[in-house]
Coordinates of C-alpha atoms in Angstrom, one line a residue:
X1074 CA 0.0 0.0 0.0
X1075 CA 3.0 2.5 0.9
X1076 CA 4.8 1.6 -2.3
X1077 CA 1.2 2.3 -4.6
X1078 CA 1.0 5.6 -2.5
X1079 CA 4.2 6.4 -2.9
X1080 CA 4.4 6.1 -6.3
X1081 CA 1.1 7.8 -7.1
X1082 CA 2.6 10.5 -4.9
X1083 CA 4.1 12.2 -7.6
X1084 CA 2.7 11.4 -10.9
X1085 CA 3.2 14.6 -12.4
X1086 CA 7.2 14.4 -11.2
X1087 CA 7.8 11.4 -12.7
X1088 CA 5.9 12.3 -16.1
X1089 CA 7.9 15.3 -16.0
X1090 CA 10.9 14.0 -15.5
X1091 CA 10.8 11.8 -18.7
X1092 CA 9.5 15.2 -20.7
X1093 CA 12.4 17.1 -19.7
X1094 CA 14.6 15.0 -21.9
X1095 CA 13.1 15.1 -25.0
X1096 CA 12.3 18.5 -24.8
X1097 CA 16.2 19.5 -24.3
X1098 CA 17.2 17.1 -27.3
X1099 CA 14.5 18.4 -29.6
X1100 CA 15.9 21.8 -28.5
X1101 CA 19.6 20.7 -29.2
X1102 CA 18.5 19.3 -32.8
X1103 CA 17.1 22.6 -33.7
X1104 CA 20.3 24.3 -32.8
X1105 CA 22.2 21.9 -34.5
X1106 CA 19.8 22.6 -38.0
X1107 CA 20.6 26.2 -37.4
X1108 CA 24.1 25.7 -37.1
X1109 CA 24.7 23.7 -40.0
X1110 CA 22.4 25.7 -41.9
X1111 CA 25.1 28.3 -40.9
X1112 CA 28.1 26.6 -41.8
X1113 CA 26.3 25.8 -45.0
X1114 CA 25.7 29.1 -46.4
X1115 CA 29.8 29.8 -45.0
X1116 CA 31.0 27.1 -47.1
X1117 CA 29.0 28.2 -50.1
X1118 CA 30.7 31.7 -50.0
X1119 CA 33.9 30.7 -48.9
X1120 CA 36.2 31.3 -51.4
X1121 CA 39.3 29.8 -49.5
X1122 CA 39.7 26.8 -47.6
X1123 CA 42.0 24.0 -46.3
X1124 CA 39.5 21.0 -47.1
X1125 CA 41.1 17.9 -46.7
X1126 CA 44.6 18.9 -48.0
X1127 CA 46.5 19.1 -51.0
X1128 CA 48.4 16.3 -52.6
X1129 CA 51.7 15.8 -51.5
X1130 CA 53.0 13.5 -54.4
X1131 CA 51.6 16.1 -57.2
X1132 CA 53.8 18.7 -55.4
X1133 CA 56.5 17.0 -55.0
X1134 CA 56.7 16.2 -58.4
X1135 CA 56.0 19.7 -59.6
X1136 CA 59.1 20.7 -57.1
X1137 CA 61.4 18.4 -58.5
X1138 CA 60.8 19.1 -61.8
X1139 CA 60.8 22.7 -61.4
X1140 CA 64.2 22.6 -59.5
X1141 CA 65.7 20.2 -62.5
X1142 CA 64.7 22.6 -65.3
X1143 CA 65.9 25.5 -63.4
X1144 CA 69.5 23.7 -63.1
X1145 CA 69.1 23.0 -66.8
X1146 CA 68.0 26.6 -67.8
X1147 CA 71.2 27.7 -65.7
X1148 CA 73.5 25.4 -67.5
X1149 CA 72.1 25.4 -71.2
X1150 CA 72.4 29.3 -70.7
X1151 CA 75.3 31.0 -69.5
X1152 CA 77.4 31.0 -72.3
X1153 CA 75.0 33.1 -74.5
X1154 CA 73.8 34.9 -71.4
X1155 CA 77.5 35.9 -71.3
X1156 CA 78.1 36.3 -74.8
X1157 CA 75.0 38.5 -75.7
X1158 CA 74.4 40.4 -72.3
X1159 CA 78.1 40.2 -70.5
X1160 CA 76.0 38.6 -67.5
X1161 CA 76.2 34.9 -67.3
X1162 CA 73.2 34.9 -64.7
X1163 CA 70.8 37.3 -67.1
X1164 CA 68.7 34.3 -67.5
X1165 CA 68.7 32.5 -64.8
X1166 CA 68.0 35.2 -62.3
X1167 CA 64.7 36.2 -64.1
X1168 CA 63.8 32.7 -64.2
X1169 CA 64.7 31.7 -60.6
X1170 CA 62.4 35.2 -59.4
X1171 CA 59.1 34.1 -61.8
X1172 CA 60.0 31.0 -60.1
X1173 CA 59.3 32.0 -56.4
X1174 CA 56.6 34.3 -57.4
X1175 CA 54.6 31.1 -59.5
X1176 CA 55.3 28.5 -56.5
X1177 CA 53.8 31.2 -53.9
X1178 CA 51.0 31.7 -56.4
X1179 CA 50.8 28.1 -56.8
X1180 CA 50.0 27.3 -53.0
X1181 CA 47.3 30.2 -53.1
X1182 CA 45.4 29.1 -56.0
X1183 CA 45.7 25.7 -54.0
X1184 CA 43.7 27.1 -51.1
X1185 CA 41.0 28.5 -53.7
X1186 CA 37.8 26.8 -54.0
X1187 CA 37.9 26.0 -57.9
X1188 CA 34.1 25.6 -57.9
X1189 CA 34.7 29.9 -58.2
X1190 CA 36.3 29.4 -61.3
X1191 CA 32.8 28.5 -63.1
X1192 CA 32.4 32.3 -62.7
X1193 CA 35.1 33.3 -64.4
X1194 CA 35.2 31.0 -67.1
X1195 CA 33.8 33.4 -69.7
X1196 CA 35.6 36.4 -68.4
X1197 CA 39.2 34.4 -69.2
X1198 CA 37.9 33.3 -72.2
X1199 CA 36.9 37.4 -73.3
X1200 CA 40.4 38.3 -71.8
X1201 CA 41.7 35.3 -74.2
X1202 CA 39.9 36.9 -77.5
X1203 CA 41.1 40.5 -76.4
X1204 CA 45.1 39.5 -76.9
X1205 CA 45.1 37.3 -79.0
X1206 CA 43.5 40.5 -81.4
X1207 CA 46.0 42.8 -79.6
X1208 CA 49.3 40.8 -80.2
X1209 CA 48.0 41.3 -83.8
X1210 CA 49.0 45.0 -83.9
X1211 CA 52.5 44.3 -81.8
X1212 CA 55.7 44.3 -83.6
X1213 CA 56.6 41.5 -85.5
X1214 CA 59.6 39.4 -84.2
X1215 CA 60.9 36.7 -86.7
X1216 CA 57.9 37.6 -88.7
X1217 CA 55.2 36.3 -86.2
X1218 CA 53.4 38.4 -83.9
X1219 CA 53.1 36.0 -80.7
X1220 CA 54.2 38.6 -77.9
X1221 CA 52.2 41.4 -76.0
X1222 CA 54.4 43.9 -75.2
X1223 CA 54.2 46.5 -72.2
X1224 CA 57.5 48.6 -71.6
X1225 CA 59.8 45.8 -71.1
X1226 CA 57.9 43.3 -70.1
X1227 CA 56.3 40.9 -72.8
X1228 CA 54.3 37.5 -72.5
X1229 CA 52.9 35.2 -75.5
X1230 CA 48.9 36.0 -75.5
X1231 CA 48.7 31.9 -76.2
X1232 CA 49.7 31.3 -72.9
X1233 CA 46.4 32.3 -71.8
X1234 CA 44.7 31.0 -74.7
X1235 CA 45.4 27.2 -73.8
X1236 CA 44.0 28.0 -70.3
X1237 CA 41.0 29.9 -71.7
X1238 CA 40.0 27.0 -73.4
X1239 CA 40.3 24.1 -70.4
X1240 CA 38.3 26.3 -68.1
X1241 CA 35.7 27.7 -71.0
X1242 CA 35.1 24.0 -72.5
X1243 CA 35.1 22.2 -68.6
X1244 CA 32.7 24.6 -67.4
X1245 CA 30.3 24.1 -70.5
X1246 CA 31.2 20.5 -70.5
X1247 CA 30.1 19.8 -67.2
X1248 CA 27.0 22.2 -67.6
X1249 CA 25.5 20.2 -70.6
X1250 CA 27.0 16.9 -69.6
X1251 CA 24.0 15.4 -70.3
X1252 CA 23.2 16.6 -73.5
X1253 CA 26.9 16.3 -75.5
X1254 CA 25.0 14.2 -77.8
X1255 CA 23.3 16.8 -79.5
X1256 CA 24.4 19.0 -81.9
X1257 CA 23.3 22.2 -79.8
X1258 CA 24.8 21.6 -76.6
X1259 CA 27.8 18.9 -77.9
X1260 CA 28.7 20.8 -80.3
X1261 CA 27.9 24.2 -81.7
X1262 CA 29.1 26.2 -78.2
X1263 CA 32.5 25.0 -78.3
X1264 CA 32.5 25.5 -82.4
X1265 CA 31.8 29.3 -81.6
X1266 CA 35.1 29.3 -79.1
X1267 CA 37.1 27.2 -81.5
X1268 CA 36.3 28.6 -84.6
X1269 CA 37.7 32.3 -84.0
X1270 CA 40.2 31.1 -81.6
X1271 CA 41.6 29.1 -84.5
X1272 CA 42.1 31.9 -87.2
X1273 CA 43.0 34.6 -84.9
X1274 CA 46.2 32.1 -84.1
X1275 CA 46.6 31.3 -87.7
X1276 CA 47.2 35.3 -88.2
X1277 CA 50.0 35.1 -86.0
X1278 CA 50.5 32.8 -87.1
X1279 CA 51.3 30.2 -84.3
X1280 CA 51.0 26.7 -85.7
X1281 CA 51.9 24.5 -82.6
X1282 CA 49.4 26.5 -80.5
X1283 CA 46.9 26.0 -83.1
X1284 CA 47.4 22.0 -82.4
X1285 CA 47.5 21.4 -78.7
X1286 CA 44.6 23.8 -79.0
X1287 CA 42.8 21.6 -81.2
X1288 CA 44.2 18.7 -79.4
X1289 CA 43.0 19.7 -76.0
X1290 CA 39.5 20.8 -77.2
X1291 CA 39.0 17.4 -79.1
X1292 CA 40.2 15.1 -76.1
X1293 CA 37.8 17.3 -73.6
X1294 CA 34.6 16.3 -76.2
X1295 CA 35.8 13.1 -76.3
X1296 CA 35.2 12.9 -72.9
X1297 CA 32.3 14.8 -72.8
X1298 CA 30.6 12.0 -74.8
X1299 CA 30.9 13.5 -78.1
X1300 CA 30.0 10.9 -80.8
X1301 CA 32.9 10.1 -82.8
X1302 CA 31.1 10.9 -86.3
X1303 CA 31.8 14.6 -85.1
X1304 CA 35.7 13.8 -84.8
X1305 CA 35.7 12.3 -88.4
X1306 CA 33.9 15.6 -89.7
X1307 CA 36.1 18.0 -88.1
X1308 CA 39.6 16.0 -88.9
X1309 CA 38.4 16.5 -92.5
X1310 CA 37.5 20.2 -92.4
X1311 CA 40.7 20.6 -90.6
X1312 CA 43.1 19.0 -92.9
X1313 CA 41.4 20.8 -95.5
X1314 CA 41.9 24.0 -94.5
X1315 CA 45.5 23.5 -93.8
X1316 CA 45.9 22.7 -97.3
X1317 CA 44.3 25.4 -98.7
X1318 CA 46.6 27.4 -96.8
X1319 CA 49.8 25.6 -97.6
X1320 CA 49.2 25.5 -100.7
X1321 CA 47.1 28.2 -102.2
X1322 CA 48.7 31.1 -99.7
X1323 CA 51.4 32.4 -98.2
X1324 CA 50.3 32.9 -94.4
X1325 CA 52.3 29.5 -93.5
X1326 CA 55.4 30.1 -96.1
X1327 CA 57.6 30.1 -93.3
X1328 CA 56.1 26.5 -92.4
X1329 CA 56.9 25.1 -95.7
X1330 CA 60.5 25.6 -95.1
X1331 CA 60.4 24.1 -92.1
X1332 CA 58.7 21.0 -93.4
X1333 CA 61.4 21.3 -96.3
X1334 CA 64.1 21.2 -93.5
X1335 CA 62.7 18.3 -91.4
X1336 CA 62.9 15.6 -94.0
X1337 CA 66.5 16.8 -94.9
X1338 CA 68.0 18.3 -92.0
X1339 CA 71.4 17.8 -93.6
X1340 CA 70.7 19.5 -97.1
X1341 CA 73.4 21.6 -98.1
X1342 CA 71.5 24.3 -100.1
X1343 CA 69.0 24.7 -96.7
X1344 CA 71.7 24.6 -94.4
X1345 CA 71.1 28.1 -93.0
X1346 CA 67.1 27.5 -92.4
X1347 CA 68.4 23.5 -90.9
X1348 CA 70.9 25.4 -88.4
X1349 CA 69.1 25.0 -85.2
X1350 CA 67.9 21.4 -86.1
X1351 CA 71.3 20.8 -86.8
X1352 CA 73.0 21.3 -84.2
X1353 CA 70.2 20.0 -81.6
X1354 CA 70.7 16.5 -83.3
X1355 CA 74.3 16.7 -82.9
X1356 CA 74.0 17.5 -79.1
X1357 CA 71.5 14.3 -78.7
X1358 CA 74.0 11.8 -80.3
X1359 CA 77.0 13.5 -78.9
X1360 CA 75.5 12.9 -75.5
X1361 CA 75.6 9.1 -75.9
X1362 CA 73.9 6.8 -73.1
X1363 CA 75.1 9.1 -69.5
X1364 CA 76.1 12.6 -71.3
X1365 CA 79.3 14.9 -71.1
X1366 CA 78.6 15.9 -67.6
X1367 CA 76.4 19.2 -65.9
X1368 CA 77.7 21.8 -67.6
X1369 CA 79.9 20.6 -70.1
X1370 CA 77.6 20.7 -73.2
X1371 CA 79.5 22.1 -76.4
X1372 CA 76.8 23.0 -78.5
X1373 CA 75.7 25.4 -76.4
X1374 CA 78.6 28.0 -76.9
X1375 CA 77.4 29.8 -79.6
X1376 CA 76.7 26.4 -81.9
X1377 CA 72.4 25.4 -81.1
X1378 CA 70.9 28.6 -81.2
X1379 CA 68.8 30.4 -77.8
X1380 CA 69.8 26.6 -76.0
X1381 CA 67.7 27.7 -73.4
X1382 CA 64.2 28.0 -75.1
X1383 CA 62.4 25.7 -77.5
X1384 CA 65.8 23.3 -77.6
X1385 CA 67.1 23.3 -74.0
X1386 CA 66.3 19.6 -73.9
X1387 CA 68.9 18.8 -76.2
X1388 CA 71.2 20.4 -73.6
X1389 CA 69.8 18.1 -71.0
X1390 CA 70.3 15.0 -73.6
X1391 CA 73.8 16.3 -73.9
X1392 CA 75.0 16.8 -70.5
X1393 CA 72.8 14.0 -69.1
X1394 CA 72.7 11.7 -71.5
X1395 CA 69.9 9.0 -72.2
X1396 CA 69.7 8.3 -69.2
X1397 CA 69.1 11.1 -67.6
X1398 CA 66.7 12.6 -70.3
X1399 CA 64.6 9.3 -70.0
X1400 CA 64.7 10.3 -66.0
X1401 CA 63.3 13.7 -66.8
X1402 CA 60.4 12.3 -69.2
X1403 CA 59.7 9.7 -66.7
X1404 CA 59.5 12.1 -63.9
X1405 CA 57.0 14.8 -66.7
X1406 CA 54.8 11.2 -67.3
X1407 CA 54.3 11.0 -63.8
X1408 CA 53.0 14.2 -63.2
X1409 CA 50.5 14.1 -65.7
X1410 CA 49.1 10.4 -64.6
X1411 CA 48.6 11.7 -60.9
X1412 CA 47.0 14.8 -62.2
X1413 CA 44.5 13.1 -64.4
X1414 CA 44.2 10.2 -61.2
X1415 CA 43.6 13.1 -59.4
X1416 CA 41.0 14.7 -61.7
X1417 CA 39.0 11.5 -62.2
X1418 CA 38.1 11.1 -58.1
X1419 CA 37.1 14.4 -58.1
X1420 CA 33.9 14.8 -56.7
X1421 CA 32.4 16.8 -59.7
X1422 CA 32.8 16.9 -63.7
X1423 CA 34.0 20.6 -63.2
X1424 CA 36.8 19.4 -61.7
X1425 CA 37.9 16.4 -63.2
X1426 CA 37.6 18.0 -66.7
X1427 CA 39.1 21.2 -65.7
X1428 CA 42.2 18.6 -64.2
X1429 CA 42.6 16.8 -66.5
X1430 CA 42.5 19.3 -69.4
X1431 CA 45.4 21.5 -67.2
X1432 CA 47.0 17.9 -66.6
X1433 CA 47.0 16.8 -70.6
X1434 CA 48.2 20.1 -71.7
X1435 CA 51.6 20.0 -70.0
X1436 CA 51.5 16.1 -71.3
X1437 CA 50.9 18.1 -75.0
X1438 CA 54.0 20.3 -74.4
X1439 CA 56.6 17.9 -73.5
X1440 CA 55.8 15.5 -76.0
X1441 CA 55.6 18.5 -79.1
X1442 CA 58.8 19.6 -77.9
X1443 CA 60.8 16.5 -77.5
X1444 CA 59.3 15.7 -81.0
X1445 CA 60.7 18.8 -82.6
X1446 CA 64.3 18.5 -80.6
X1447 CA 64.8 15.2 -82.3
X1448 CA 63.3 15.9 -85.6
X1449 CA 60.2 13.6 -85.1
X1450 CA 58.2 16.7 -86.1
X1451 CA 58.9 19.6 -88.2
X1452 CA 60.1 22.8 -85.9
X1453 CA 56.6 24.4 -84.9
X1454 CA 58.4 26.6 -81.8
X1455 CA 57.1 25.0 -78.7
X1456 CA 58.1 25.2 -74.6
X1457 CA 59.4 22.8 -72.7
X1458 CA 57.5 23.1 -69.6
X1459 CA 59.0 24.1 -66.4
X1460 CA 62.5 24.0 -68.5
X1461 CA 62.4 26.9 -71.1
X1462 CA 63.0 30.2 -70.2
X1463 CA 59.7 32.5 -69.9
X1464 CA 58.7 34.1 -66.7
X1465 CA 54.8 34.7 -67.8
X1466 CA 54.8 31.8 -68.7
X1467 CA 56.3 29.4 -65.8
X1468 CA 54.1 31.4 -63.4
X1469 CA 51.1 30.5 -66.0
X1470 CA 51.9 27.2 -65.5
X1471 CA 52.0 26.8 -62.0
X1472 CA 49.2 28.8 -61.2
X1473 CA 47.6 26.2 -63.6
X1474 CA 49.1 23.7 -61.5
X1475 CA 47.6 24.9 -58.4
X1476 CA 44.6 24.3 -59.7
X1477 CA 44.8 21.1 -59.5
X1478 CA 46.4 21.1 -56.6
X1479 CA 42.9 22.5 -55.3
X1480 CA 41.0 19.7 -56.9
X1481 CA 43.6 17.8 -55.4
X1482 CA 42.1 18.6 -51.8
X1483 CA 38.4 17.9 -52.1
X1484 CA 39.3 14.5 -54.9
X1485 CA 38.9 11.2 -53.3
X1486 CA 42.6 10.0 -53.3
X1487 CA 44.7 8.9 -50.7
X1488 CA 47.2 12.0 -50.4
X1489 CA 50.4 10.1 -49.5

């Protein structure tokens, strides 16, 4: 009897004290909604953020490389630093400054949210039109007008091209992803950019630009899920074109001889015009299977023309030999595999296009340029990235890098 009194004693105690519970959590729940409602709306506006980190192997690689080609600029460039400017270190100190200033820019971009870039895909691609009409009314330097010129500072308006069209077709790309398979959203928007990007380069005219151009653009609808019938249409209207101009004008004249020069590089009556392919040939073979030595290249002194441009990697094939070219290519093929590994686990087509376009078009570079420096392709006048001197354009480049290096931190791929 005590025990049913006791506990009817306080009915309304007990019933409250299994109330106040619930009542607390439901009250913690709705702070919780607000508060991730909260750090939702942050994250959406945040333009910079750590996320999960960037990829340590992808930097790495960039470091190494970068730190090579800078040793390799040094050394393929002293003597005609010397000879031309009476400072041995004209080069390299330019190069080594654009160098710091693209790795700092490099680790920013890397914090930057590239979801931004979506914004600002058009706006590049407006800039990219604007110069590449501006260079037309610079002054010509060996009869090609490639170089915007402000005071004394000058970059190659292309350089932004190739990055205008990554970001421009990605952003599309990803927008119509769905819909690639139709002629108006597959592909008459990327038509429109190609199209006048295209000539405007052929009135620089700037042939090797024209093909990674072409080569990015067609390996991004590829993998957009263009059907291949399109491919076979444009290859046609393409190869067409270029001989119509070959052959019925003189806008690629310059080309001809070129072409004229790769199949005999060791023609006597175009030895002048064969002079730089020459001598690059010379410095592969001399360089036999482990090279002269750092620094002890020949054909640099005054023999291979500007060694540290377009032909610094017959320097390295000199001094390094094959083995230590094979090193660098190996090193170059491994940067672009964990950039496109990174830009396929990336949570979103944005990103893995926009990756692996950045990633494919320093895979472009290297393999133009090695293929020009040992004749495999006629001279089209073509970087080596990371290696040949250009300050714009290193800083370009890893800019671009960090780009990935921010796709890097949300992908879904162990870090290392």
């Amino acid at each position: 009897m005590e025990n049913k009194k006791i506990s009817s004693q306080y009915p309304s105690r007990s019933y409250g004290n299994r109330q106040q519970p619930e009542k607390k959590v439901k009250k913690a729940e709705g702070q919780n909604i607000f508060a991730r409602s909260g750090r939702a709306v942050k994250k959406k506006f945040r333009i910079f953020s750590i996320r999960a980190g960037m990829d340590m192997p992808f930097f790495l690689l960039i470091m190494v490389i970068l730190c090579i080609g800078l040793v390799m600029l040094f050394s393929a460039s002293y003597a005609n630093a010397y000879y031309v400017y009476g400072d041995s270190y004209y080069f390299i100190k330019d190069q080594a400054l654009f160098a710091v200033l693209g790795i700092v820019i490099m680790i920013l971009v890397s914090y930057f949210d590239y979801h931004h870039l979506h914004k600002f895909a058009m706006p590049v691609l407006g800039v990219s039109f604007l110069l590449l009409v501006v260079v037309l009314f610079q002054p010509a330097i060996n009869q090609v007008h490639r170089w915007v010129q402000i005071g004394t500072f000058s970059f190659q308006a292309s350089e932004v091209t190739k990055f205008a069209i990554v970001l421009s077709f990605a952003h599309l790309i990803s927008i119509n992803f769905k819909r690639m398979d139709t002629f108006r959203y597959g592909i008459l928007p990327y038509l429109i950019i190609l199209v006048p990007t295209l000539l405007l380069l052929a009135a620089e005219p700037h042939i090797s630009c024209i093909a990674i151009v072409v080569l990015l653009a067609a390996g991004m609808l590829f993998i957009g899920g263009v059907k291949l019938r399109w491919f076979v249409i444009a290859l046609s209207v393409i190869v067409g074109a270029i001989l119509y101009l070959v052959i019925f004008t003189d806008n690629f004249s310059y080309a001809n001889d070129r072409i004229l020069g790769w199949l005999d590089p060791f023609n006597e009556q175009i030895w002048q015009e064969t002079w730089q392919t020459r001598n690059s040939l010379y410095a592969i073979g001399s360089g036999g299977l482990l090279g002269l030595g750092l620094g002890n290249s020949r054909q640099k002194y005054l023999y291979l023309p500007e060694p540290q441009n377009d032909f610094i990697f017959a320097i390295v094939c000199e001094e390094l030999g094959l083995i230590g070219a094979l090193i660098i290519i190996i090193l170059f093929a491994l940067l672009v595999w964990r950039g496109i590994s990174i830009s396929l686990k990336a949570k979103d087509k944005f990103g893995s296009l926009l990756g692996i376009g950045l990633s494919a078009q320093v895979g472009l570079q290297v393999i133009l340029n090695i293929a020009v420096v040992t004749n495999t392709i006629p001279n089209t006048g073509i970087s080596l990235p990371f290696f040949s001197y250009g300050g714009t354009s290193l800083v370009i480049l890893l800019a671009q890098m960090g780009v990935v290096l921010s796709i890097s931190r949300t992908s879904m791929i162990e870090k290392g």
